Amino acid sequence: MSTQRKIILAGNWKMHKTVKESIELAQCVEEKLSKLPITVLLFPPFTAIYAVSKSLKWHIGIGGQNMYYEKEGAFTGEISPVMLKEAGAEYVIIGHSERRNIFNEKDQLLNKKVHSAIENALNVVLCVGEKLEERKSNRTKEVIEREIKEDLQGIKKQDLEKIIIAYEPIWAIGTGITAKPEEVAEVHRFIRTLLDDMFGKGAGSNMTILYGGSIKPNNIKSLADMNEIDGGLVGGASLQCESFYTIGKILSEVKA
Ligand code: PGA
């Protein structure tokens, strides 16, 4: 495995946790996961980013779950990369399937967000993934290829180190159904080949690629066993300190 790849456990809290609850959870995560040899990222709701980042002593990367691409302006209800950074975020999730499907965000918009995040010195977690009907009709690779090509259009090779890709098959998110580790590894390999084609040799093998979709303490081991999988983006199971910790512990035991 390339030395540039990191082992990452990321918690996407989605629209959960008040400020008070966020601080409590983040402090518990800090206490329990700080000794593990992995990178831990937390994505609280916008309202809690500042308070969470101020309340932590050990380095956990904090990020926003979304952002708009402009720095400021008349964009009611949106958050800019500058605001995220000032609040303490170093990362931002772009293209989560809930943004794509519920809020109708298209690849062209997501590409602008990726550029803007990088210009504003935020690291990007770019989510890609296919719907169930797309997988059933054998179109997984076609969908992933379109998303990666369009979302990363115009990105420079040297900026790839600021990007993490999360492969999240939509049918596995919040459903309790996890993709089979071999199925995930196959898509991760495909993404690496695609990145080599787009950016030149080595781009793929250096990319940190996470899996996301119903990761739980009882399924992380078989996913982590796959060399292709560099960690996880966890939704539901990141809302409780104990389950998030157990996932982190197993991930670091397998990868250490
Ligand atoms: P889940 O969410 O772990 O609850 O399936 C994953 C995600 O949406 O990032």
XYZ file of C-alpha atoms and ligand atoms in Angstrom:
265
model
C 0.000 0.000 0.000
C 1.221 3.487 -0.805
C 2.541 5.561 2.086
C 0.349 8.487 1.098
C -2.805 6.583 1.939
C -4.233 7.087 5.418
C -6.432 4.901 7.567
C -9.429 7.056 8.366
C -12.530 6.667 10.480
C -15.037 9.437 9.807
C -18.307 10.058 11.628
C -21.050 11.814 9.684
C -23.603 12.926 12.245
C -26.048 14.179 9.596
C -28.942 16.191 11.119
C -28.374 14.876 14.623
C -27.060 16.379 17.864
C -27.578 19.758 19.467
C -24.523 21.812 20.448
C -24.521 20.321 23.935
C -24.922 16.757 22.676
C -22.228 17.332 20.042
C -19.673 18.480 22.610
C -20.416 15.485 24.825
C -20.062 13.008 21.979
C -16.927 14.650 20.560
C -15.246 14.646 23.966
C -16.042 10.994 24.488
C -14.709 10.180 21.010
C -11.543 12.126 21.800
C -11.035 10.343 25.084
C -11.564 6.862 23.681
C -10.088 7.081 20.198
C -7.068 9.310 20.764
C -4.782 6.347 21.370
C -5.696 4.539 18.181
C -3.227 4.794 15.271
C -5.823 6.080 12.816
C -7.037 9.480 11.647
C -10.409 10.367 13.147
C -12.720 12.870 11.492
C -16.037 14.180 12.803
C -18.730 15.938 10.805
C -21.128 17.582 13.268
C -24.028 19.769 12.126
C -22.981 23.333 11.193
C -24.323 24.791 14.432
C -21.934 22.693 16.517
C -18.698 22.918 14.499
C -17.264 25.878 16.368
C -18.112 24.569 19.822
C -16.842 21.067 19.033
C -13.546 22.282 17.613
C -12.990 24.537 20.642
C -13.787 21.742 23.074
C -11.169 19.282 21.762
C -7.578 19.043 22.913
C -6.283 16.146 20.825
C -6.315 16.457 17.116
C -9.534 15.198 15.595
C -10.248 16.607 12.152
C -13.547 18.489 12.093
C -15.532 19.062 8.944
C -18.727 20.420 7.459
C -21.277 18.081 5.877
C -21.751 20.425 2.927
C -20.925 23.968 1.764
C -21.684 26.407 -1.018
C -18.901 27.329 -3.424
C -19.017 31.133 -3.069
C -17.077 32.873 -0.304
C -19.986 35.128 0.653
C -23.072 36.722 -0.825
C -26.837 36.625 -1.099
C -27.262 32.865 -0.772
C -29.800 32.500 2.018
C -29.348 29.356 4.041
C -25.903 28.476 2.692
C -22.494 28.223 4.386
C -19.229 29.263 2.734
C -15.813 27.571 2.883
C -14.420 30.649 4.636
C -17.064 30.355 7.355
C -16.382 26.658 7.784
C -12.659 27.227 8.152
C -13.057 30.022 10.642
C -15.389 27.843 12.710
C -12.612 25.238 12.959
C -13.327 22.908 10.042
C -10.482 21.439 8.029
C -12.625 19.089 5.951
C -15.873 19.155 4.051
C -18.072 16.377 2.686
C -19.111 17.035 -0.890
C -21.669 15.067 -2.866
C -23.142 12.935 -0.105
C -25.964 10.912 -1.655
C -28.481 12.699 0.570
C -27.337 16.000 -0.965
C -27.463 14.507 -4.440
C -30.863 12.858 -4.068
C -32.890 14.852 -1.540
C -31.460 18.273 -2.426
C -30.907 17.506 -6.087
C -27.237 18.504 -6.247
C -25.756 17.742 -9.651
C -22.188 16.903 -10.651
C -21.609 20.317 -12.227
C -22.406 22.022 -8.921
C -20.370 19.487 -6.979
C -17.379 20.155 -9.227
C -17.577 23.875 -8.335
C -17.727 22.950 -4.661
C -14.657 20.703 -4.933
C -12.690 23.515 -6.619
C -13.827 26.046 -4.057
C -12.987 23.819 -1.087
C -9.464 23.266 -2.393
C -8.947 26.969 -3.188
C -10.003 27.712 0.369
C -7.686 25.103 1.884
C -10.335 22.623 2.983
C -9.808 18.894 2.494
C -12.604 17.214 0.597
C -14.395 13.954 1.293
C -16.049 13.323 -2.059
C -18.878 10.788 -1.898
C -19.855 8.671 -4.877
C -22.146 5.683 -5.180
C -24.826 3.969 -7.210
C -28.530 3.399 -6.562
C -29.941 -0.110 -6.212
C -31.549 -0.110 -9.659
C -28.237 1.021 -11.161
C -26.399 -1.841 -9.513
C -29.079 -4.323 -10.568
C -28.826 -3.169 -14.160
C -25.040 -3.494 -14.069
C -24.413 0.232 -14.282
C -22.364 0.690 -11.086
C -19.092 1.453 -12.865
C -20.767 3.759 -15.357
C -22.281 5.824 -12.517
C -19.068 5.951 -10.502
C -17.074 6.920 -13.588
C -19.455 9.764 -14.426
C -19.429 11.090 -10.863
C -15.651 10.951 -10.459
C -14.914 12.417 -13.891
C -17.403 15.261 -13.571
C -16.807 16.053 -9.903
C -13.016 16.139 -10.304
C -12.937 17.884 -13.658
C -10.146 20.460 -13.813
C -8.570 19.372 -10.526
C -4.770 19.328 -10.605
C -2.865 16.154 -9.817
C -1.049 17.812 -6.909
C -4.395 18.666 -5.318
C -5.449 15.028 -5.119
C -3.703 14.747 -1.757
C -6.414 17.075 -0.384
C -9.136 14.702 -1.533
C -10.492 11.538 0.064
C -13.045 9.495 -1.829
C -15.875 7.728 -0.029
C -17.603 5.005 -1.988
C -21.099 4.747 -0.559
C -23.545 2.545 -2.454
C -26.847 4.320 -1.865
C -28.734 1.090 -1.217
C -26.443 0.422 1.757
C -26.823 3.804 3.488
C -28.983 3.709 6.596
C -30.592 0.455 5.465
C -28.658 -2.042 7.543
C -27.533 -3.718 4.325
C -23.764 -3.612 3.909
C -22.145 -4.165 0.563
C -20.046 -7.338 0.427
C -16.372 -6.575 1.049
C -15.394 -8.067 -2.333
C -17.985 -5.914 -4.098
C -16.604 -2.817 -2.385
C -13.000 -3.751 -3.145
C -13.873 -4.187 -6.804
C -15.339 -0.676 -7.009
C -12.363 0.764 -5.108
C -10.012 -0.875 -7.607
C -12.065 0.545 -10.425
C -11.819 4.047 -8.904
C -8.029 3.703 -8.628
C -7.745 2.674 -12.294
C -9.957 5.590 -13.273
C -7.788 8.034 -11.310
C -4.666 6.655 -13.020
C -6.324 7.236 -16.398
C -7.353 10.763 -15.465
C -4.275 11.968 -13.595
C -1.459 9.606 -14.489
C 0.049 6.544 -12.903
C 0.181 6.467 -9.111
C -2.845 8.745 -8.658
C -5.065 5.772 -7.931
C -2.783 3.869 -5.597
C -2.139 7.036 -3.551
C -5.815 7.904 -3.047
C -7.406 7.218 0.331
C -10.726 5.535 -0.423
C -13.269 4.900 2.313
C -16.347 2.720 2.287
C -19.643 3.971 3.712
C -23.042 2.352 4.169
C -24.325 0.673 7.347
C -20.880 0.155 8.885
C -21.339 -1.379 12.336
C -19.041 -2.961 14.930
C -20.060 -6.407 13.648
C -19.187 -5.850 9.985
C -16.160 -3.556 10.030
C -13.626 -6.376 10.299
C -14.456 -8.031 7.000
C -14.434 -4.645 5.267
C -11.161 -3.599 6.909
C -9.600 -6.920 5.867
C -9.717 -5.679 2.274
C -6.482 -3.925 1.305
C -8.415 -1.703 -1.051
C -10.503 -0.205 1.751
C -8.717 2.520 3.726
C -11.384 3.111 6.344
C -14.991 4.103 6.767
C -17.479 6.930 6.650
C -19.977 6.026 9.339
C -23.436 7.509 9.818
C -25.773 5.826 12.313
C -23.088 4.004 14.308
C -21.093 7.225 14.787
C -23.876 8.750 16.898
C -22.893 6.666 19.886
C -19.442 6.861 21.369
C -19.200 3.167 22.192
C -20.085 1.819 18.752
C -17.883 4.385 16.999
C -15.003 3.450 19.296
C -15.465 -0.273 18.691
C -15.408 0.321 14.928
C -12.222 2.389 15.322
C -10.583 -0.245 17.508
C -11.284 -3.072 15.073
C -10.218 -0.934 12.101
C -6.891 -0.108 13.746
C -6.276 -3.710 14.817
C -6.758 -4.937 11.258
C -4.778 -2.152 9.600
C -2.002 -1.642 12.179
P -24.912 4.898 7.630
O -24.547 6.268 6.830
O -23.645 4.420 8.280
O -25.968 5.309 8.623
O -25.410 3.938 6.605
C -23.373 6.382 6.097
C -23.325 7.717 5.409
O -24.377 8.178 4.930
O -22.268 8.355 5.320
